[in-house]
Each structure stands twice: as C-alpha cells, then as structure tokens.
Coordinates of C-alpha atoms and ligand atoms in Angstrom, one line a residue:
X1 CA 129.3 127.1 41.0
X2 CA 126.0 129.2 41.5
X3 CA 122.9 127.8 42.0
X4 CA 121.0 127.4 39.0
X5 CA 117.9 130.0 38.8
X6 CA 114.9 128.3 39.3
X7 CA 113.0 127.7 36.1
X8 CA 109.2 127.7 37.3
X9 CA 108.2 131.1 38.2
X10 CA 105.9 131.7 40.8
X11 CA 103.1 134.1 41.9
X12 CA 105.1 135.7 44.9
X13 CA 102.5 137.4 47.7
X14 CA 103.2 140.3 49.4
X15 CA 101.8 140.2 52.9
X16 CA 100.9 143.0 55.4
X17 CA 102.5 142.9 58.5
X18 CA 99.3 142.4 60.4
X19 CA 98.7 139.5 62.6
X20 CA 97.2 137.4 59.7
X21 CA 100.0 138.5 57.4
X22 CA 102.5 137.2 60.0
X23 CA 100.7 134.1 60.7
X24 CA 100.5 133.1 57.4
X25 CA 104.2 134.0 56.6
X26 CA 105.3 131.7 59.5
X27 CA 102.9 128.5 57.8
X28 CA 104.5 129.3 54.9
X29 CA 108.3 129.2 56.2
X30 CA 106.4 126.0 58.2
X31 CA 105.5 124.4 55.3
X32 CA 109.0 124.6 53.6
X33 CA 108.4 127.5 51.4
X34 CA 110.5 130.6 50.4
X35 CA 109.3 134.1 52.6
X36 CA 111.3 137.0 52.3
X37 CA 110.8 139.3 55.4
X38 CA 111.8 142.8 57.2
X39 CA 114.2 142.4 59.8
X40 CA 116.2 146.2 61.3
X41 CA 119.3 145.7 58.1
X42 CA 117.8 144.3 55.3
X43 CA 115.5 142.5 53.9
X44 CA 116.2 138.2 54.6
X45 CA 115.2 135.3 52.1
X46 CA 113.7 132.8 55.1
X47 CA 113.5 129.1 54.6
X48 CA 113.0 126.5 57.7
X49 CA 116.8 126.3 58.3
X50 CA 116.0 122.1 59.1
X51 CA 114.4 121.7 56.0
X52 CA 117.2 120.7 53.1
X53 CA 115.0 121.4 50.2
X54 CA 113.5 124.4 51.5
X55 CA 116.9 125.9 52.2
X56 CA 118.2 124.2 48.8
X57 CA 115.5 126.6 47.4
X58 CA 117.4 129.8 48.9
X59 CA 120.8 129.0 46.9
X60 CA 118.3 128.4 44.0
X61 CA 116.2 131.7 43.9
X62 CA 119.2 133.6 44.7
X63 CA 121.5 132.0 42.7
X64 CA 124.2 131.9 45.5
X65 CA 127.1 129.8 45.7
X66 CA 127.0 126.6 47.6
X67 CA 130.0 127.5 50.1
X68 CA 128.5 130.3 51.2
X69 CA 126.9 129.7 54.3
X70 CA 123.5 131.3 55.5
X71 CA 122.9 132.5 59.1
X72 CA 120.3 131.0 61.3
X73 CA 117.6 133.3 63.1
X74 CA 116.3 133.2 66.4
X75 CA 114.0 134.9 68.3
X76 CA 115.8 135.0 71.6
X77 CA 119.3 133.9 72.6
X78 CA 118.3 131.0 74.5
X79 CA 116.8 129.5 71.2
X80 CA 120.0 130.6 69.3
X81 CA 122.3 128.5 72.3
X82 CA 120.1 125.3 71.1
X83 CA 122.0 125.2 68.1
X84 CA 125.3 127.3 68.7
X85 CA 127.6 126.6 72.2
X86 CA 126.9 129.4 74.1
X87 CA 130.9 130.7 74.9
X88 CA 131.2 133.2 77.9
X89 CA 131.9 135.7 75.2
X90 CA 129.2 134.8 73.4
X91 CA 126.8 135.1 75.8
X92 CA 128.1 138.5 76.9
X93 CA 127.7 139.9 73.7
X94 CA 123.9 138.8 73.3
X95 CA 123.1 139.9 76.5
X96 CA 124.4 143.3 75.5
X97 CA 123.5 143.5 71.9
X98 CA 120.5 141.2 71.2
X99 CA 118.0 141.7 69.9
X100 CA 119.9 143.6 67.4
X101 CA 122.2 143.9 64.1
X102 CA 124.9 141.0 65.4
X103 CA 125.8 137.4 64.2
X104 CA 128.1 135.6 65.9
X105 CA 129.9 132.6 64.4
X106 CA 130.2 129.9 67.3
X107 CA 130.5 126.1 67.2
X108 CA 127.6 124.0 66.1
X109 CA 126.2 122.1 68.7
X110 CA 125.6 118.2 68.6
X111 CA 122.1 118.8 69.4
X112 CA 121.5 121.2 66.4
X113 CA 119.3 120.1 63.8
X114 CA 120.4 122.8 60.7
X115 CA 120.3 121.4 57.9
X116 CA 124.4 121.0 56.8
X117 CA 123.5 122.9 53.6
X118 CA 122.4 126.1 55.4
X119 CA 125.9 125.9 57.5
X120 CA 127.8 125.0 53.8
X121 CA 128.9 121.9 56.2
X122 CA 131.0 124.1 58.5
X123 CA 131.6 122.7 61.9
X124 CA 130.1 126.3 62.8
X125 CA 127.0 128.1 62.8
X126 CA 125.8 131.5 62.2
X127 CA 123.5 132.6 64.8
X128 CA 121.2 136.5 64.9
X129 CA 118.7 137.4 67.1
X130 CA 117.2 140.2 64.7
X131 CA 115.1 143.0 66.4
X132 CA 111.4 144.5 65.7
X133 CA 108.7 143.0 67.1
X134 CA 107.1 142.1 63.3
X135 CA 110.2 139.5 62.6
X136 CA 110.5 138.1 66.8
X137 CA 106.1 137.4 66.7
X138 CA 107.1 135.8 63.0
X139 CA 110.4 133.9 64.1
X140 CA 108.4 132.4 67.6
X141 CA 105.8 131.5 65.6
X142 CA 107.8 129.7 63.2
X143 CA 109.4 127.6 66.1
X144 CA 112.4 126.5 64.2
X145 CA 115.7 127.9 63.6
X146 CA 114.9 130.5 60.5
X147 CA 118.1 130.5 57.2
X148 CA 117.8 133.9 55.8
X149 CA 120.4 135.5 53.4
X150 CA 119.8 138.7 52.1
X151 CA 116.6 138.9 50.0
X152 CA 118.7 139.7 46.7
X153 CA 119.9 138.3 43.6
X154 CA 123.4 137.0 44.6
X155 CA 126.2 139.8 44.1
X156 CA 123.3 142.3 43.8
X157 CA 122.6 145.2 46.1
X158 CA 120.8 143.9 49.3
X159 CA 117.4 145.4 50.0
X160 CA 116.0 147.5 52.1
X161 CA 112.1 147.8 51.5
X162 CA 109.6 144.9 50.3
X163 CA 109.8 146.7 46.8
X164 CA 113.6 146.0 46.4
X165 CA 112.8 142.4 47.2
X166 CA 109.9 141.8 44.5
X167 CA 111.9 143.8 42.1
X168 CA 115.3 141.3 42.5
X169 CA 113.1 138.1 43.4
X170 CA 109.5 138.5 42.8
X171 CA 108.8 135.6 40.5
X172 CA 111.2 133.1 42.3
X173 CA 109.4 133.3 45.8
X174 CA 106.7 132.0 47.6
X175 CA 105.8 135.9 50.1
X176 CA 107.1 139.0 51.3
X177 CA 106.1 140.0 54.3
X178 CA 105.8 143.9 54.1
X179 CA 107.0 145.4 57.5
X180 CA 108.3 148.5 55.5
X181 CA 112.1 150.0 55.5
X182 CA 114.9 148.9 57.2
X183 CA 115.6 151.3 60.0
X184 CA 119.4 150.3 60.4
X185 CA 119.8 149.7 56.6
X186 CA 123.1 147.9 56.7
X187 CA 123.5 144.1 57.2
X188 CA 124.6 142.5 60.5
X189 CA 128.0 142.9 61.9
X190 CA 129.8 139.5 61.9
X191 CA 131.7 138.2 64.3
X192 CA 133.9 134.9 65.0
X193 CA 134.2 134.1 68.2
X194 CA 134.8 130.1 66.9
X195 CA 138.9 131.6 67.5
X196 CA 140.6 132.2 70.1
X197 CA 140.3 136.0 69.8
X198 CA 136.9 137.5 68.6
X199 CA 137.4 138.3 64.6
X200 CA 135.0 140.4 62.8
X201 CA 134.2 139.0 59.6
X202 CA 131.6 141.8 58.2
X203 CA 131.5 145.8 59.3
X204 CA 127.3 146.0 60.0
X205 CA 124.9 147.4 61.9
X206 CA 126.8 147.5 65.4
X207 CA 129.7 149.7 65.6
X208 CA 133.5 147.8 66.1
X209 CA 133.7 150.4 68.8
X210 CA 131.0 149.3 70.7
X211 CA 131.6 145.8 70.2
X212 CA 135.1 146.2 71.6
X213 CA 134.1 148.0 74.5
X214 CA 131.9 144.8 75.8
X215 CA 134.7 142.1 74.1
X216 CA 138.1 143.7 74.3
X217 CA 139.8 143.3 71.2
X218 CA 138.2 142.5 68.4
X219 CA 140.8 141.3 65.2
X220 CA 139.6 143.0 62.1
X221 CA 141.3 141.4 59.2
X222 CA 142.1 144.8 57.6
X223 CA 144.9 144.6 60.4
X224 CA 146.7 141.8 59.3
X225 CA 145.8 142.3 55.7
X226 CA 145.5 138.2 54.3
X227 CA 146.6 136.4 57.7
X228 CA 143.3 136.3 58.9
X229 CA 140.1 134.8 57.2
X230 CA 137.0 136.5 56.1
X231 CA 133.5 135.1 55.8
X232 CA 132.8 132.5 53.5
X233 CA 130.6 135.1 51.5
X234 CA 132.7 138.1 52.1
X235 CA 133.8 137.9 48.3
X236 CA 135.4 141.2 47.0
X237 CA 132.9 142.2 44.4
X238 CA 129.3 142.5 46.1
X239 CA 126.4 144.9 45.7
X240 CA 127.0 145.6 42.2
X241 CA 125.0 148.1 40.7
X242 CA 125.6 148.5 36.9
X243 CA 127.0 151.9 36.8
X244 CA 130.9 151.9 37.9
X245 CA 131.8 153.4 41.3
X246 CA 134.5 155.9 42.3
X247 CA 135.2 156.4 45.7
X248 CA 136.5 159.0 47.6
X249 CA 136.0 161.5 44.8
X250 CA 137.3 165.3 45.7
X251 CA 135.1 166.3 42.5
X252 CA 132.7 165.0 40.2
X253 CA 133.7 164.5 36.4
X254 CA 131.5 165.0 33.5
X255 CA 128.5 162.8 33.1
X256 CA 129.0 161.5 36.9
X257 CA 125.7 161.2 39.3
X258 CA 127.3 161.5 42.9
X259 CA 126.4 160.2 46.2
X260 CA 126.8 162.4 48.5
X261 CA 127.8 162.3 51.9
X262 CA 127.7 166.1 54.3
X263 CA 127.5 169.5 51.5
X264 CA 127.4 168.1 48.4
X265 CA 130.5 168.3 45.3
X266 CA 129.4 171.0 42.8
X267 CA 128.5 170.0 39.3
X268 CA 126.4 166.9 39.6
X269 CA 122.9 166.9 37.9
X270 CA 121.9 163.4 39.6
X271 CA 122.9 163.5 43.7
X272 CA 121.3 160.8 46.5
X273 CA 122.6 162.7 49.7
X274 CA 123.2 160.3 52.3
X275 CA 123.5 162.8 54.9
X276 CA 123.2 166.1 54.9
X277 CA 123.9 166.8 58.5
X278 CA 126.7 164.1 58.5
X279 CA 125.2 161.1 60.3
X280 CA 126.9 158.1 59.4
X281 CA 123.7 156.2 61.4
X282 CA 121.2 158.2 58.4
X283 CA 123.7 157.5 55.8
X284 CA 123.8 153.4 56.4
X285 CA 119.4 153.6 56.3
X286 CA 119.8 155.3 53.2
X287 CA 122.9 153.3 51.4
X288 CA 121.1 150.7 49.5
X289 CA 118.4 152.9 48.2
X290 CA 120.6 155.8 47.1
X291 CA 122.9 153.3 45.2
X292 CA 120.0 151.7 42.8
X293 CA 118.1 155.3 42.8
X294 CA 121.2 156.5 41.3
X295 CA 122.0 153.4 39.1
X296 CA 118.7 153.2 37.9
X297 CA 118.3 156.5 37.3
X298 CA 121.4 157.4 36.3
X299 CA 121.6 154.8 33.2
X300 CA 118.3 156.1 32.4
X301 CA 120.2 159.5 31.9
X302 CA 123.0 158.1 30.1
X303 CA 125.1 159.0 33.1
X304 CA 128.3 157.0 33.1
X305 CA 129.6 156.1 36.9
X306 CA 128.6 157.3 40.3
X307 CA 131.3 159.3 42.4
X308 CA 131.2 158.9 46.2
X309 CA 132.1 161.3 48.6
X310 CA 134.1 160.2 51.3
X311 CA 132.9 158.5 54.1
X312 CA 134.3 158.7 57.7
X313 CA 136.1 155.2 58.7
X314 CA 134.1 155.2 62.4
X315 CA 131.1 153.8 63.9
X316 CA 128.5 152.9 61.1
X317 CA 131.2 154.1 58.3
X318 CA 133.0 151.5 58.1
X319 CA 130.4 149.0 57.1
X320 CA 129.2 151.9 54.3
X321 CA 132.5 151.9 53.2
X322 CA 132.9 147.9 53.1
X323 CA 129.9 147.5 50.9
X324 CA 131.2 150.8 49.3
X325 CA 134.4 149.2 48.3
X326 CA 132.6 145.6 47.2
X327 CA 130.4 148.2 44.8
X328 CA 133.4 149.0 43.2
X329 CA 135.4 146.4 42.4
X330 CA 134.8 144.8 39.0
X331 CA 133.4 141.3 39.1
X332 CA 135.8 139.1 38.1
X333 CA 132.8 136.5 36.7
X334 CA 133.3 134.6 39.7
X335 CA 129.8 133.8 41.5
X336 CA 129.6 136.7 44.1
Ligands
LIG401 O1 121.7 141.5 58.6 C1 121.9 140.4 58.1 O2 122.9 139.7 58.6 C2 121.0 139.9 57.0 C3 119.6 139.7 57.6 C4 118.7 139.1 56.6 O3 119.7 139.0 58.8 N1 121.5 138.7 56.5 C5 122.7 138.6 55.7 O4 123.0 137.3 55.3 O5 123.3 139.6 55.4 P1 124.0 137.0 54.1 O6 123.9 135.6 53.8 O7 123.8 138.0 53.0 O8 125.4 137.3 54.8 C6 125.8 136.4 55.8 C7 127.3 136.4 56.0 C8 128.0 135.9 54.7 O9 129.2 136.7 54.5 C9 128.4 134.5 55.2 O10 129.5 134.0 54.5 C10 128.7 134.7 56.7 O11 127.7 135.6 57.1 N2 128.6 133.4 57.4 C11 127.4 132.7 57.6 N3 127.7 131.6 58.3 C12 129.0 131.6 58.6 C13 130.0 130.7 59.3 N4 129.6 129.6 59.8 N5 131.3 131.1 59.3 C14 131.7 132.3 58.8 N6 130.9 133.1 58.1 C15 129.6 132.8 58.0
LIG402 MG1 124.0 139.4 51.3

C-alpha cells in the first residue's frame, strides 16, 4: 500500500546553498525534519536515516510504498563501511568511483544503526557516497547516515533542479536546499554485490562498461530475463509523465511532440532535443527536464503522446533508455 499523503501542509523553504543555507539544512535533517537537496543525479528527499519518524515522513510525503527501500548517504566511504560490510569488491569499487553516481547493495552491519524502515527490513543496505562539495559539507555536517529517495511524488518523474522539487513536493516538506541542476541528471547506478557475482539492479549515472572494467562481470538482469532479481523499487511503470510515450519512433505522427535525440524527425511542432551532437552524457542532464517540458507543454497544446527517438544502448544510454521504457509502460494502478 502507498503511504498515505500527509494531510498538514507545510511552508517548505527553499535555501541557498551558502554556508548558512547548508548549516541550517543539516539542523533541520538533525532535528528530524524533511530536506530535499542537490546531489550530481537528482534531486534526494533527506531524513536522518536513524530517525523512524523522520524517515516514516519520506514514505509519507512521497507517497512511496513501504517495501521499497531508501538508500543511505555518506560523505565518505569509511562512514558508508560503519553501516554496510565493506567486501573486497566493495571497497574496490568506492575507491574507484566514490564520490560519485554509485550505490552499492552490501550486507548490513550489526553495528548499524538505520532505522529498519529506511532498509524496508532487508538484511541489506543501500549505501552512496554522492559527489559535489554542497551535498559532502551538508552530509559531514549532518553526522549521521542521510535516507534520501528521489525528491518526487512516487512514480513521478524524478527531479533535477530545486524547481522540480517544490513543484512535486513543495507543501509536504520541511526545505530545499538550492544547489542548482543536476550535472549528471540520471539517478545512481545500482549495484548488488550482497551475491556472489556483482548484479546491477538500476542502469545510472556510471556506465556498466566502466563498472565492469574495475569488477569483471557484472550480471545485468536483462541477461537472464526473470532469473535474476531487480530492486525492490525497480517497478515497471516509473517516471510517468501524463502524455503517453513511444519509443524508438522512425517518424513522428500527427499531434506528437518528440524528444529528440542527434538531427531531429521532421514534422514535430513541440521538440526537447537531448543532444544535438549525439552525447548520450548531455542527453542523461537533460532527460528529466525534456520529458515534463514536453508533457507539460505539450497537454497545454492539446498534443496527444511524445515520440522518442532512439537512443544508443551504451555508456549513459542505457540508464535513458531504462527510465525511457518505465515512462512508457501504462501503470497498472499498482503503487509505483
Ligand atoms: O541517484 C540516486 O540514487 C538518488 C539520489 C537522491 O541519491 N536516489 C534515488 O533513490 O534514486 P530512489 O529511492 O529513488 O531509488 C533507490 C533504488 C530503488 O530502486 C530501491 O529499491 C533500491 O535503490 N534499493 C535501495 N535499497 C536497496 C536494497 N537494500 N536492496 C536492493 N535495492 C535497494
Ligand atoms: Mg526514484
């Protein structure tokens, strides 16, 4: 079941990421309250990961479902190994990607104190060192490990400037804290390593092909279509917008807006390119804010779907084409 919305609303700040702005987003998150903040992929709802009724209040503004676990943010690996076992793999892959756009999935540790509601009771935790020196000062300054989902309504299009958040939650949270766009744009990559072999759970922000070359094989359950499992939260239909999607379009219909991807379809009168020059690292920055610009605009036009060009399946493009593919598929009503 989804969390219920909370019924109170509340005046929501929005901070500047100055040093005041960051010092009172970290009371805040001390105090147990709800403060959305920049991190390089998206925007994160943050809540003092120990605090049960502070991350109760995540599920709550977001209306996200109970089993789906939130990740834990650090800011440095040695922090993160307080509350995750630090495997030889995992400690490889920090040491080559953090701070950065990766989660690993590793077994709790009997010394961790995160609340069993953030980790959806899993014997495991999600763990991210998230880089940017606005979210590290915040996250050190905090002093405790950090739950931060996505700052969107559940199922909803994640965000990647404050303005996204306080249009999806502004009302149902304490602060943003303002550090301006995303540079990477795309969420985290996700990755297992709980298994014997590493599994990725989410495509994100680091590249499978780097990731291999530092781990070796990497399972990606696209390989073994329904052998292996997915995230918790990797539910089919995600980032809706309201307009229906079309992927891989070789030509735009009547009434279509298109997003575009290299030189763009003819016939479109409403177009977000996300690349001209064909740079799938340009197109993930510009994902989330092409899709509502188009849905937004493009209802307001009467326009009837959006038409996506395709998208190469390397590096970047295959976590644009994951949250491509979730766009599209028709929520079935349950809680995504
Ligand atoms: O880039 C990101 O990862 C952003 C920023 C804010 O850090 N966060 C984010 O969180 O995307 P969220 O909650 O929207 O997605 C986290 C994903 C979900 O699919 C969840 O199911 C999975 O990570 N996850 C969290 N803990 C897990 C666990 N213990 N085992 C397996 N999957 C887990
Ligand atoms: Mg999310």
């Amino acid at each position: 079941m989804p969390a219920p919305r909370p019924e109170t609303p509340r005046r929501t700040e929005r901070l500047l990421a100055d040093s005041a702005g960051i010092a009172r987003a970290a009371e805040m998150l001390r105090a147990g309250r709800l403060v959305a903040f920049g991190t390089e992929t998206v925007y994160g709802l943050g809540a003092d990961a120990t605090n049960d009724i502070a991350v109760a209040g995540i599920f709550a503004a977001k209306g996200r479902p109970h089993f789906n676990p939130l990740i834990s943010h650090f800011p440095d690996a040695d922090a993160a190994f307080v509350h995750a076992e630090p495997t030889d793999m995992a400690r490889q892959l920090a040491a080559a990607f953090w701070p950065g756009p990766l989660t690993l999935v590793l077994p709790r540790t009997g010394r961790s104190d995160v609340s069993d509601l953030a980790a959806a009771g899993l014997g495991t935790l999600a763990v991210r060192v998230p880089r940017g020196e606005v979210t590290r000062t915040l996250l050190t300054l905090v002093g405790r490990p950090v739950a931060a989902p996505s700052a969107n309504p559940s199922g909803k299009v994640s965000p990647s400037d404050a303005y996204h958040v306080l249009n999806g939650l502004g009302g149902a949270i304490d602060a943003v804290l303002d550090s301006g766009p995303c540079p990477v744009g795309v969420e985290s990559t996700v990755v297992d390593l709980s298994r014997g072999v590493p599994v990725l759970l989410r495509p994100g922000g680091i590249a499978l092909e780097r990731l291999r070359e530092v781990c070796g094989p990497v399972a990606h359950p696209d390989d073994h279509v329904h052998k292996l499992p997915t995230a918790p939260g990797q539910l089919a239909s995600h980032y809706a917008p309201e307009l229906p999607i079309r992927l891989d379009a070789q030509s735009v219909h009547p009434h279509e807006a298109l997003l575009a991807f290299g030189p763009e379809l003819p016939g479109a009168g409403l177009v977000w390119n996300l690349s001209e020059g064909e740079h799938l690292d340009e197109a993930a920055a510009r994902l989330f804010a092409g899709l509502r610009f188009l849905d937004s605009e493009g209802a307001r036009r009467g326009l009837t779907s959006i038409a996506v060009q395709p998208i190469p399946r390397h590096g970047l493009g295959l976590a644009i084409r994951d949250r491509l593919r979730r766009a599209a598929t028709p929520s079935t009503g349950s809680p995504a």
